[in-house]
Coordinates of C-alpha atoms in Angstrom, one line a residue:
Chain W
M9 CA 187.5 -221.1 230.8
K10 CA 186.7 -222.5 226.6
D11 CA 188.5 -225.6 226.0
P12 CA 188.2 -226.4 222.6
A13 CA 188.1 -231.0 223.0
D14 CA 188.6 -230.8 218.5
S15 CA 191.7 -228.6 219.6
V16 CA 194.5 -230.5 217.3
S17 CA 196.8 -232.7 219.1
A18 CA 200.4 -232.2 220.9
S19 CA 203.5 -232.0 219.1
S20 CA 204.9 -233.0 215.6
A21 CA 202.0 -235.0 213.2
E22 CA 202.1 -238.7 214.2
L23 CA 200.2 -239.4 210.9
A24 CA 198.5 -242.2 209.8
A25 CA 200.4 -244.5 207.4
P26 CA 199.8 -242.8 204.0
E27 CA 197.6 -244.9 201.2
P28 CA 200.0 -245.2 199.0
P29 CA 197.8 -242.4 195.4
R30 CA 196.6 -243.7 192.0
A31 CA 199.4 -244.1 189.6
A32 CA 200.2 -241.1 189.0
V33 CA 203.4 -242.9 186.0
E34 CA 201.5 -245.2 183.7
P35 CA 202.8 -248.4 184.7
L36 CA 205.2 -250.6 181.9
P37 CA 203.7 -254.2 180.6
S38 CA 205.9 -256.5 182.5
A39 CA 208.5 -259.6 181.2
A40 CA 205.4 -261.7 181.3
Q41 CA 203.1 -259.3 178.9
V42 CA 206.0 -258.6 176.3
L43 CA 206.8 -261.9 175.7
I44 CA 203.0 -262.7 175.8
S45 CA 202.3 -259.9 173.1
R46 CA 205.8 -261.2 171.0
V47 CA 204.3 -264.9 171.0
T48 CA 201.1 -263.8 170.1
W49 CA 202.3 -261.4 167.2
F50 CA 204.3 -265.2 165.9
V51 CA 201.0 -267.0 166.6
Q52 CA 199.4 -264.3 163.9
L53 CA 202.6 -263.7 162.0
R54 CA 202.4 -268.5 161.3
W55 CA 199.4 -267.4 159.3
L56 CA 200.8 -266.0 156.6
A57 CA 203.2 -268.7 156.9
V58 CA 200.6 -270.8 156.8
A59 CA 199.3 -269.0 153.0
G60 CA 203.1 -269.6 152.4
V61 CA 203.7 -272.8 152.5
F62 CA 200.4 -273.7 150.8
A63 CA 201.0 -270.9 147.8
T64 CA 204.7 -272.1 146.7
I65 CA 203.4 -276.1 146.9
L66 CA 200.8 -274.2 144.4
V67 CA 203.7 -272.0 142.7
A68 CA 205.9 -274.9 142.4
R69 CA 203.6 -277.8 141.6
H70 CA 200.9 -276.7 138.9
A71 CA 203.3 -273.0 137.8
L72 CA 206.9 -274.5 137.7
G73 CA 206.3 -278.4 137.4
L74 CA 208.7 -279.6 139.7
P75 CA 207.2 -283.3 140.9
V76 CA 206.7 -282.4 144.7
P77 CA 204.2 -285.4 146.1
G78 CA 201.5 -283.2 146.5
G79 CA 199.9 -285.2 149.0
P80 CA 202.1 -285.1 151.6
L81 CA 202.8 -281.4 152.0
Y82 CA 199.4 -280.3 151.6
V83 CA 199.1 -282.5 155.0
L84 CA 202.1 -280.8 156.1
A85 CA 200.7 -278.1 154.9
C86 CA 197.4 -278.4 156.9
L87 CA 199.2 -280.2 160.1
L88 CA 200.8 -275.9 160.5
F89 CA 197.3 -275.5 160.5
A90 CA 196.5 -277.1 162.5
S91 CA 199.5 -276.8 165.2
N92 CA 198.7 -272.3 164.7
T93 CA 195.0 -272.7 166.0
C94 CA 196.2 -274.3 169.0
F95 CA 199.4 -271.6 169.8
H96 CA 196.3 -269.4 168.9
Y97 CA 193.5 -270.7 172.3
W98 CA 197.8 -271.4 173.8
A99 CA 197.6 -267.8 173.6
R100 CA 194.6 -266.5 174.7
R101 CA 194.6 -269.2 177.6
L102 CA 197.9 -268.1 178.5
D103 CA 196.7 -264.6 178.8
R104 CA 194.5 -265.4 181.9
I105 CA 196.7 -266.3 183.9
E106 CA 197.2 -263.3 186.8
D107 CA 200.7 -264.8 188.8
D108 CA 203.4 -263.0 186.3
A109 CA 206.7 -264.7 187.8
L110 CA 204.2 -268.4 186.3
R111 CA 202.6 -266.5 184.1
L112 CA 207.0 -266.3 181.8
R113 CA 207.6 -269.7 182.5
K114 CA 204.7 -270.5 180.3
A115 CA 205.4 -268.4 178.3
R116 CA 208.4 -269.2 177.4
V117 CA 207.6 -272.9 177.1
F118 CA 204.8 -271.5 174.7
A119 CA 207.4 -269.8 172.8
N120 CA 209.9 -272.4 173.1
V121 CA 207.0 -275.7 172.4
Q122 CA 206.2 -273.5 168.7
I123 CA 210.1 -273.1 167.0
G124 CA 210.8 -276.5 167.7
S125 CA 207.5 -277.8 166.2
D126 CA 208.2 -274.9 163.5
L127 CA 211.7 -276.3 162.6
V128 CA 211.0 -280.2 162.8
L129 CA 207.1 -279.1 160.2
L130 CA 210.2 -277.0 158.2
T131 CA 212.1 -280.2 158.0
L132 CA 209.8 -282.4 157.2
L133 CA 208.5 -280.2 154.0
L134 CA 212.1 -279.4 153.1
H135 CA 212.0 -283.6 152.7
F136 CA 209.2 -283.6 150.8
S137 CA 210.5 -280.9 148.4
G138 CA 214.5 -281.8 147.9
G139 CA 215.4 -282.1 150.7
V140 CA 219.4 -281.0 150.7
E141 CA 218.4 -279.5 147.3
N142 CA 216.2 -277.6 147.8
P143 CA 217.1 -273.6 148.4
F144 CA 214.9 -273.2 151.0
S145 CA 216.3 -274.4 154.5
L146 CA 217.6 -271.5 154.4
F147 CA 213.9 -270.0 155.8
F148 CA 216.0 -271.7 158.9
V149 CA 217.5 -268.8 159.8
F150 CA 214.2 -267.2 160.3
H151 CA 213.3 -269.5 163.2
M152 CA 217.3 -268.7 164.8
V153 CA 216.5 -264.7 165.1
L154 CA 213.0 -265.0 166.0
A155 CA 214.7 -267.3 168.5
S156 CA 216.8 -265.2 169.6
I157 CA 214.2 -262.6 170.0
L158 CA 211.7 -264.2 172.4
L159 CA 213.9 -267.1 174.1
S160 CA 217.2 -266.4 176.2
A161 CA 220.7 -266.9 174.9
K162 CA 220.1 -271.2 176.0
D163 CA 218.0 -272.2 174.7
S164 CA 218.2 -270.4 171.3
Y165 CA 221.5 -272.0 171.1
C166 CA 219.3 -275.0 172.2
Q167 CA 217.3 -274.2 169.2
A168 CA 220.1 -274.2 166.5
M169 CA 221.3 -278.1 167.5
L170 CA 217.7 -278.7 166.8
A171 CA 217.1 -277.9 164.3
L172 CA 220.7 -278.8 162.7
A173 CA 220.4 -282.2 164.2
L174 CA 216.9 -282.8 162.2
F175 CA 218.5 -280.8 159.5
M176 CA 221.5 -283.1 159.5
T177 CA 218.9 -286.0 159.7
M178 CA 217.7 -285.5 157.0
A179 CA 220.0 -285.4 154.4
L180 CA 221.5 -288.5 155.8
V181 CA 218.2 -290.2 155.1
G182 CA 218.4 -288.9 152.0
Y183 CA 222.0 -289.8 151.3
V184 CA 221.9 -293.7 152.4
W185 CA 217.8 -294.0 151.6
P186 CA 218.0 -292.3 147.7
G187 CA 214.3 -293.7 147.3
A188 CA 213.3 -291.5 149.8
H189 CA 214.4 -288.3 148.6
V190 CA 212.6 -286.2 146.7
H191 CA 215.1 -284.8 143.6
L192 CA 213.5 -281.9 142.1
K193 CA 214.1 -281.9 138.2
G194 CA 215.4 -279.1 136.7
L195 CA 215.9 -277.4 139.4
L196 CA 220.1 -279.3 140.0
P197 CA 221.3 -281.7 137.4
G198 CA 222.0 -284.7 139.3
E199 CA 221.1 -285.5 142.6
V200 CA 223.1 -284.6 144.7
C201 CA 221.6 -285.7 147.4
R202 CA 223.6 -288.8 147.1
N203 CA 227.3 -286.3 146.9
G204 CA 228.3 -286.6 150.5
L205 CA 231.1 -284.1 150.0
Y206 CA 228.1 -281.7 148.5
V207 CA 225.7 -282.7 151.6
F208 CA 228.9 -282.5 154.4
A209 CA 229.5 -279.0 152.6
H210 CA 225.5 -278.1 153.2
V211 CA 224.9 -279.5 156.5
A212 CA 228.1 -277.7 157.8
A213 CA 227.5 -274.7 156.0
L214 CA 223.6 -274.2 157.5
G215 CA 225.1 -275.1 160.6
V216 CA 227.5 -272.4 161.3
T217 CA 224.8 -269.5 160.0
L218 CA 223.0 -270.6 162.2
F219 CA 224.1 -270.9 164.8
I220 CA 225.7 -267.5 164.0
A221 CA 222.7 -265.8 163.6
V222 CA 222.0 -267.3 166.9
F223 CA 225.2 -265.5 168.3
L224 CA 224.8 -262.1 166.8
T225 CA 221.0 -262.1 167.3
S226 CA 221.6 -263.0 171.2
S227 CA 223.4 -259.9 171.9
I228 CA 221.7 -257.7 170.5
A229 CA 219.1 -259.3 172.0
H230 CA 220.3 -259.0 175.5
R231 CA 221.7 -255.8 174.9
L232 CA 218.2 -254.0 174.8
R233 CA 216.4 -256.8 176.9
A234 CA 219.5 -255.1 179.9
R235 CA 218.1 -251.5 177.3
E236 CA 214.4 -253.1 178.7
A237 CA 215.4 -253.4 182.6
E238 CA 217.5 -250.3 183.1
L239 CA 214.5 -249.0 181.6
R240 CA 211.9 -250.7 183.4
E241 CA 213.9 -249.3 186.5
A242 CA 214.0 -245.7 185.7
H243 CA 210.4 -246.7 185.7
A244 CA 209.9 -248.3 188.7
R245 CA 212.6 -245.3 190.4
T246 CA 209.5 -242.4 188.9
E247 CA 206.7 -243.8 190.0
R248 CA 208.8 -244.4 193.8
L249 CA 209.6 -239.8 193.8
V250 CA 206.2 -240.1 192.6
W251 CA 204.0 -242.1 195.4
S252 CA 207.3 -240.6 197.7
L253 CA 206.2 -236.6 196.4
A254 CA 202.9 -236.9 196.4
D255 CA 202.9 -238.1 200.2
R256 CA 204.9 -235.2 201.1
N257 CA 202.3 -233.2 199.6
R258 CA 199.6 -235.1 201.0
R259 CA 201.8 -234.4 204.7
L260 CA 202.2 -230.9 203.4
Q261 CA 199.0 -230.1 203.5
E262 CA 197.7 -231.9 206.8
I263 CA 200.9 -229.8 208.5
E264 CA 198.9 -226.5 207.3
E265 CA 195.2 -227.0 207.7
R266 CA 196.8 -228.7 212.0
Q267 CA 199.2 -224.7 212.1
S268 CA 195.8 -223.3 210.4
K269 CA 192.9 -225.0 213.2
F270 CA 195.9 -224.8 215.5
M271 CA 195.7 -220.7 215.2
R272 CA 192.3 -220.7 214.9
V273 CA 192.3 -222.4 218.4
V274 CA 194.9 -219.9 219.8
A275 CA 193.3 -216.6 218.3
H276 CA 190.1 -217.9 220.4
Q277 CA 192.6 -218.8 223.5
L278 CA 193.3 -215.2 223.0
R279 CA 190.5 -213.7 222.7
S280 CA 188.0 -214.6 225.6
P281 CA 190.4 -213.0 228.3
L282 CA 190.1 -210.0 226.1
A283 CA 186.7 -209.6 226.3
A284 CA 186.4 -210.7 229.6
I285 CA 188.9 -207.4 231.0
D286 CA 186.7 -205.6 228.1
S287 CA 183.6 -206.6 229.4
C288 CA 185.2 -206.6 233.0
L289 CA 186.6 -202.0 232.2
K290 CA 184.1 -201.1 230.7
L291 CA 181.3 -201.4 233.1
V292 CA 184.2 -198.8 235.1
L293 CA 184.5 -197.0 232.5
D294 CA 180.7 -196.6 232.0
G295 CA 180.4 -196.2 235.3
Y296 CA 178.0 -198.7 236.2
L297 CA 179.7 -199.4 239.7
K298 CA 180.2 -195.4 240.6
D299 CA 178.4 -196.7 243.3
D300 CA 180.0 -199.7 245.2
R301 CA 183.7 -198.6 245.2
E302 CA 184.5 -202.5 245.7
R303 CA 183.0 -204.2 243.5
E304 CA 184.2 -201.9 241.1
L305 CA 187.8 -202.9 242.1
D306 CA 187.3 -206.0 242.2
M307 CA 186.3 -205.6 238.2
V308 CA 189.6 -204.3 238.3
L309 CA 191.3 -206.9 239.4
R310 CA 189.8 -209.0 237.7
A311 CA 190.9 -207.5 234.7
R312 CA 194.2 -207.1 235.4
T313 CA 194.4 -211.0 236.9
R314 CA 192.5 -212.3 233.4
A315 CA 195.7 -210.3 231.9
D316 CA 198.6 -211.8 234.0
A317 CA 196.7 -215.0 232.3
M318 CA 197.0 -213.8 228.6
L319 CA 200.6 -213.1 229.8
E320 CA 201.6 -215.9 231.2
L321 CA 199.3 -218.4 227.5
I322 CA 201.4 -216.4 225.6
G323 CA 205.0 -217.3 226.7
E324 CA 204.0 -221.3 227.4
L325 CA 202.3 -220.6 223.6
L326 CA 206.3 -219.3 222.7
D327 CA 207.7 -221.6 224.9
L328 CA 206.1 -224.5 222.1
A329 CA 207.0 -222.3 219.5
R330 CA 210.3 -222.5 220.4
H331 CA 210.9 -226.3 221.2
R332 CA 209.2 -226.6 217.8
D333 CA 211.6 -224.9 216.0
L334 CA 213.7 -227.4 213.5
V335 CA 216.8 -225.3 215.0
R336 CA 219.7 -227.8 216.8
E337 CA 220.3 -225.0 219.0
E338 CA 221.0 -226.9 221.9
A339 CA 224.0 -228.0 219.6
K340 CA 224.9 -225.0 220.8
E341 CA 224.6 -225.3 224.1
P342 CA 226.0 -228.3 227.0
P343 CA 224.0 -231.3 227.8
A344 CA 222.7 -231.0 231.2
N345 CA 222.8 -232.9 234.7
L346 CA 219.2 -233.4 234.2
D347 CA 219.6 -234.6 238.8
A348 CA 221.2 -230.8 239.7
V349 CA 217.7 -229.6 236.4
V350 CA 215.3 -232.1 238.6
E351 CA 217.0 -231.1 241.3
S352 CA 216.9 -227.0 241.1
V353 CA 212.4 -227.6 240.2
V354 CA 212.1 -229.3 243.4
R355 CA 213.3 -226.8 244.7
L356 CA 211.4 -223.9 243.6
Q357 CA 208.4 -225.8 244.5
A358 CA 209.0 -226.9 247.8
P359 CA 207.7 -223.6 249.0
V360 CA 204.1 -224.5 246.9
A361 CA 204.3 -227.7 248.5
Q362 CA 204.7 -227.0 251.5
E363 CA 201.8 -224.2 251.8
K364 CA 199.1 -227.1 251.1
H365 CA 201.3 -229.5 253.1
I366 CA 202.0 -231.4 250.3
E367 CA 205.4 -234.2 251.2
L368 CA 207.2 -233.4 248.8
T369 CA 210.8 -235.5 248.2
L370 CA 213.2 -236.2 245.4
D371 CA 214.9 -239.1 245.7
A372 CA 217.9 -238.6 242.4
K373 CA 219.9 -241.8 241.7
L374 CA 221.5 -240.2 237.9
G375 CA 224.4 -238.1 239.5
A376 CA 227.1 -237.6 237.7
V377 CA 225.4 -238.4 234.1
R378 CA 223.8 -235.5 231.7
V379 CA 221.5 -235.9 228.8
P380 CA 221.5 -234.3 225.9
L381 CA 218.7 -231.3 226.2
S382 CA 219.7 -228.4 227.5
A383 CA 219.5 -227.1 231.0
E384 CA 216.2 -225.0 229.6
K385 CA 214.7 -227.8 228.3
A386 CA 215.7 -229.8 230.6
Q387 CA 214.1 -226.8 232.7
D388 CA 210.6 -226.8 231.0
A389 CA 209.8 -230.7 231.0
V390 CA 210.4 -231.0 234.6
G391 CA 209.2 -228.2 235.7
N392 CA 205.8 -228.2 234.3
L393 CA 205.2 -231.9 235.6
V394 CA 206.4 -231.5 239.3
S395 CA 204.5 -227.8 239.4
N396 CA 201.2 -229.7 238.2
A397 CA 201.9 -232.8 240.7
V398 CA 201.7 -229.9 243.2
K399 CA 199.2 -228.0 241.3
Y400 CA 196.6 -231.1 242.0
T401 CA 197.5 -233.0 245.0
P402 CA 194.5 -231.8 247.7
A403 CA 196.1 -230.6 251.1
G404 CA 197.9 -233.5 252.3
G405 CA 198.0 -235.3 249.4
R406 CA 202.2 -236.9 248.4
V407 CA 204.6 -235.9 245.6
A408 CA 207.8 -238.3 244.8
V409 CA 210.0 -237.2 242.4
R410 CA 212.8 -239.3 241.5
T411 CA 215.5 -239.7 238.7
W412 CA 217.4 -243.2 237.6
R413 CA 219.6 -245.2 235.2
E414 CA 218.4 -247.3 233.6
G415 CA 221.6 -249.0 230.4
D416 CA 221.6 -246.2 228.7
D417 CA 218.7 -244.0 229.1
A418 CA 218.4 -241.5 232.3
W419 CA 215.2 -241.9 233.8
F420 CA 212.5 -239.1 235.2
E421 CA 209.1 -240.0 237.5
V422 CA 206.8 -238.2 239.7
K423 CA 204.1 -239.0 241.3
D424 CA 201.3 -237.7 243.1
T425 CA 198.4 -238.3 245.1
G426 CA 196.3 -236.0 243.5
I427 CA 193.0 -235.9 241.4
G428 CA 194.0 -238.3 239.2
I429 CA 192.1 -238.3 234.8
P430 CA 189.4 -239.4 233.8
K431 CA 189.8 -242.1 232.1
E432 CA 187.5 -240.9 229.6
E433 CA 189.2 -237.8 229.5
Q434 CA 193.4 -239.5 229.1
E435 CA 193.3 -239.0 225.4
H436 CA 193.3 -235.8 225.3
L437 CA 196.0 -235.3 228.5
F438 CA 198.7 -234.0 225.2
T439 CA 196.8 -231.9 223.4
E440 CA 197.7 -228.1 223.3
F441 CA 194.9 -225.9 225.1
F442 CA 193.3 -229.2 227.4
R443 CA 192.7 -229.6 230.8
A444 CA 191.2 -232.2 232.5
S445 CA 187.1 -231.8 233.6
N446 CA 188.6 -231.8 237.5
A447 CA 191.8 -230.0 237.4
K448 CA 189.4 -227.3 235.6
A449 CA 187.4 -227.2 238.8
I450 CA 190.1 -226.9 241.3
E451 CA 192.4 -224.3 239.5
A452 CA 190.1 -222.4 237.2
Q453 CA 193.0 -220.7 235.6
G454 CA 195.7 -222.6 233.1
T455 CA 196.8 -223.2 229.6
G456 CA 196.8 -225.9 229.2
L457 CA 199.8 -226.1 227.1
G458 CA 202.5 -227.3 230.3
L459 CA 202.2 -231.0 229.2
A460 CA 202.3 -231.0 225.6
I461 CA 205.1 -228.4 226.5
A462 CA 207.0 -231.9 227.8
L463 CA 206.0 -233.6 225.2
E464 CA 207.6 -232.1 222.9
I465 CA 211.2 -231.5 224.5
V466 CA 210.4 -235.6 225.9
K467 CA 210.1 -236.7 221.4
Q468 CA 212.9 -234.8 220.6
Y469 CA 214.6 -236.5 221.5
G470 CA 213.2 -239.8 220.7
G471 CA 211.3 -240.3 224.3
D472 CA 207.9 -240.1 225.2
I473 CA 206.2 -239.9 228.3
E474 CA 204.3 -242.6 230.4
Y475 CA 201.9 -242.2 232.7
E476 CA 198.9 -244.0 235.2
S477 CA 196.2 -241.8 236.5
Q478 CA 193.6 -243.3 238.7
V479 CA 190.8 -240.5 239.0
G480 CA 191.1 -239.8 243.2
A481 CA 194.0 -241.6 243.7
G482 CA 196.6 -239.5 241.8
T483 CA 198.4 -239.2 237.9
T484 CA 201.6 -240.7 237.8
F485 CA 204.3 -239.5 234.7
R486 CA 207.5 -240.8 233.7
F487 CA 209.9 -239.7 231.1
H488 CA 213.3 -241.3 229.8
V489 CA 215.9 -239.5 227.7
P490 CA 219.3 -241.4 226.2
I491 CA 222.8 -240.7 228.2
V492 CA 225.5 -238.5 226.4
D493 CA 228.0 -238.7 229.1
V494 CA 227.8 -240.3 232.5
G495 CA 230.7 -238.1 233.9
G496 CA 232.2 -235.5 235.2
G497 CA 232.1 -231.7 233.9
N498 CA 231.4 -229.0 235.6
E499 CA 228.1 -229.2 237.2
Q500 CA 224.8 -227.0 235.8
Chain P
M916 CA 154.1 -203.1 239.5
A917 CA 155.3 -204.9 236.4
R918 CA 157.3 -208.6 237.9
Q919 CA 160.9 -208.0 237.6
K920 CA 161.6 -210.4 234.5
T921 CA 164.3 -213.6 235.3
I922 CA 168.2 -213.4 232.6
L923 CA 169.9 -216.7 232.5
I924 CA 173.1 -216.3 231.6
V925 CA 175.1 -219.8 231.3
D926 CA 178.8 -218.4 230.1
D927 CA 181.7 -220.6 232.1
D928 CA 183.6 -217.4 232.2
P929 CA 183.1 -216.0 235.6
D930 CA 184.2 -212.9 234.5
V931 CA 182.1 -212.1 231.3
V932 CA 179.3 -213.7 233.7
E933 CA 179.7 -210.7 236.6
A934 CA 180.1 -208.1 233.8
T935 CA 177.4 -209.1 232.2
K936 CA 175.1 -209.6 235.8
V937 CA 176.3 -205.8 236.9
V938 CA 174.6 -204.5 233.7
L939 CA 171.1 -206.3 233.7
E940 CA 170.7 -205.8 237.6
A941 CA 171.9 -202.1 237.2
A942 CA 168.8 -202.3 234.6
G943 CA 166.8 -203.6 237.5
Y944 CA 166.3 -207.4 235.9
A945 CA 167.1 -210.8 238.7
V946 CA 169.7 -213.2 236.9
E947 CA 170.4 -216.6 237.8
T948 CA 174.3 -218.3 236.5
A949 CA 174.8 -221.8 235.6
A950 CA 178.2 -222.5 234.4
N951 CA 178.0 -225.0 230.8
G952 CA 175.6 -225.9 229.2
E953 CA 174.0 -229.1 231.3
A954 CA 173.8 -226.8 234.3
G955 CA 172.0 -224.5 232.6
Y956 CA 169.5 -226.6 231.0
Q957 CA 168.9 -227.3 234.6
K958 CA 168.6 -224.6 235.9
A959 CA 165.7 -223.1 232.7
L960 CA 164.0 -225.9 234.1
D961 CA 164.4 -225.4 237.5
V962 CA 164.1 -221.2 237.2
K963 CA 162.3 -220.7 234.5
P964 CA 164.1 -217.6 232.9
D965 CA 162.2 -214.6 231.0
L966 CA 165.8 -215.6 228.9
I967 CA 168.8 -217.5 228.1
I968 CA 172.1 -215.0 227.5
L969 CA 173.7 -219.1 226.0
D970 CA 177.7 -218.4 224.9
V971 CA 178.4 -221.3 222.1
M972 CA 182.1 -222.3 223.2
M973 CA 182.2 -223.7 227.3
D974 CA 184.2 -227.0 228.0
S975 CA 183.0 -228.3 224.1
A976 CA 183.2 -226.7 221.2
T977 CA 179.3 -226.8 220.2
E978 CA 177.9 -227.0 223.4
G979 CA 175.6 -224.1 223.0
I980 CA 174.2 -224.9 220.2
H981 CA 174.1 -228.5 221.7
T982 CA 172.0 -226.3 224.9
S983 CA 170.3 -224.8 222.8
Y984 CA 168.5 -228.0 220.6
K985 CA 168.1 -229.6 223.6
L986 CA 166.5 -226.2 225.8
R987 CA 164.2 -226.1 222.4
G988 CA 163.1 -229.6 223.0
N989 CA 161.6 -228.8 226.1
D990 CA 158.8 -228.0 226.3
Q991 CA 159.2 -225.9 229.4
T992 CA 161.5 -223.8 228.2
K993 CA 161.0 -224.4 224.1
D994 CA 159.4 -220.4 223.7
V995 CA 161.5 -218.9 226.3
P996 CA 163.7 -216.5 223.9
I997 CA 167.9 -216.7 223.7
L998 CA 170.6 -214.9 222.9
M999 CA 173.7 -217.0 221.9
I1000 CA 176.9 -215.2 222.3
S1001 CA 179.5 -216.0 219.7
A1002 CA 182.7 -213.8 218.0
I1003 CA 181.1 -212.9 214.4
E1004 CA 184.1 -214.3 212.6
Q1005 CA 183.4 -217.8 214.3
K1006 CA 183.3 -221.0 211.8
L1007 CA 181.0 -223.4 213.7
G1008 CA 180.0 -225.5 210.9
V1009 CA 176.4 -224.9 211.3
A1010 CA 175.0 -221.9 209.2
L1011 CA 173.9 -218.8 211.8
S1012 CA 171.2 -217.4 210.4
P1013 CA 167.9 -218.3 210.8
D1014 CA 167.0 -216.7 207.0
T1015 CA 168.9 -220.0 205.6
D1016 CA 165.8 -223.1 205.2
E1017 CA 168.4 -226.0 205.2
E1018 CA 169.6 -226.4 209.0
Y1019 CA 169.9 -223.5 211.4
L1020 CA 170.8 -222.7 215.1
P1021 CA 167.2 -222.3 217.3
V1022 CA 168.3 -218.9 218.9
D1023 CA 166.9 -216.2 218.5
D1024 CA 168.9 -213.1 218.4
F1025 CA 173.1 -213.0 218.2
V1026 CA 175.1 -211.3 220.8
A1027 CA 179.6 -210.2 219.6
K1028 CA 181.9 -210.7 222.0
P1029 CA 183.4 -209.1 223.4
I1030 CA 179.7 -207.7 224.5
A1031 CA 178.6 -204.5 225.0
P1032 CA 176.2 -202.7 227.6
D1033 CA 173.9 -201.4 225.1
D1034 CA 174.0 -203.1 222.7
L1035 CA 172.5 -206.6 225.5
L1036 CA 170.7 -204.4 226.7
A1037 CA 168.4 -203.4 223.7
K1038 CA 168.1 -206.4 223.2
V1039 CA 167.9 -208.2 226.0
K1040 CA 164.3 -205.3 226.2
S1041 CA 163.6 -206.6 222.7
Y1042 CA 163.1 -210.1 224.1
T1043 CA 161.4 -209.7 227.4
E1044 CA 159.0 -206.0 226.5
P1045 CA 157.8 -206.6 223.9
A1046 CA 156.5 -203.9 222.7

């Protein structure tokens, strides 16, 4: 009979591991990417600062007439320009690092170096342009704001301490060594750098301002970073959800395809016997065999046999569908005593075995143990395996059935000395409608659904059916299911 | 007296084979049978039939198709007319019409299943007793 070798595989899908779909959600930049883009922006901002320093020196010297030393100031401005050029290339190198964690660490170091370098240059610029007299000491605050945005709170406070230390050093140098101080004549009356109280107040005020600036900005930055982290987590959850949905869609599509394929196979399996019945009966009705009564009767009997086979096939298809039903009907039925079911199956097969002079034996060792299957499901699973063993064992052979307990599992095994299954056909063993070539030679009729049904039942309880087979030597099938009750209760 | 024509039926369904055989023998043809593609191919080489009736699906979904290609590839059988038994709505993945330019099945005609005796006899006659 027709037996499409490419028909669908048995039971629920055991799909290969899914591949992640292409990104449906735009990925968020990582923390490293965000920091690098900010320090790069900082580098670009510094070009404006360079221009500003040059412009300020020019205005101070030539427009305002302040007696600031052009040489050192222009050298410092050039140093600022040179350092920013280095920072520019450093930022580009950072971008090329592939390891995100390493990139983040190096970006933090980069940000610290930039800010530290700016603080030193700002201090030197202030020293050569009036020191504590220069109102641009307020520019330290900008660096604290930037540090709080780019760096952690700890690093920001360290930068604040560095700024305060540098300013204090500059103020002390001016106080202790007046020759080093550049007095801005005309800006302030007298050289306040020699006024200890003024110097102390200025340093204290700047220090408090720097630390308050770091505190306030860090607090806000911390909240922003927390929000960023929440956003990143929400994004990751969305991405996982999208991936999961895409995967489920793909599985649903695959299930739909398998169902369509299964329906085509079932339709073919039903149509073939119907076509044969039609052909046989048409001969009788059209009078082709009106002169051959015996052959006429043979045609009718053939039609009848095929009709019976169709009924058996439809019955097994309904069994398969019922066992696949997602509604766990067995929750309403009591767990079966597996030994009782096996004994019942062996009793049913005994007459068939006797007729073929097959030695059918049973060694049942589970006793009162119960399994989560209903009696009906256990009967279907065990019945299919034992009936196959008897059917495909030649006369004079042996079929040995046994049950036993291993740990928390109940085991069942049927071992025959039958025709065996060709090795190259074993992979299709549990495929719906599959029948081995040598099985078809012995028994032309057969639905090919018995093993698929047995496997479907066993898998529902987390088990699997193992087998060994050799052509000409026989086949062994065994499965295990968990034990739910070790004893007591009424026998089934 | 005209030579009795021989028809070879290649189909794994014994009931369909028997029913078809009755119809053909009643029409005066000698009938040989084979239950699968390989046996059918060998029998075609042995008996050299005047027509082959070939089922599409036997042990595999496309066994009939492969057998038809084998028959067409052998000089001894390449000119034997082939009637392929198939279901009309069957999708086999190959074009079934010889009018298609691309790949097509190298058979001469098709017979729908279930086989109608009159239709079968008309087609068999047209290929074994050409005008």
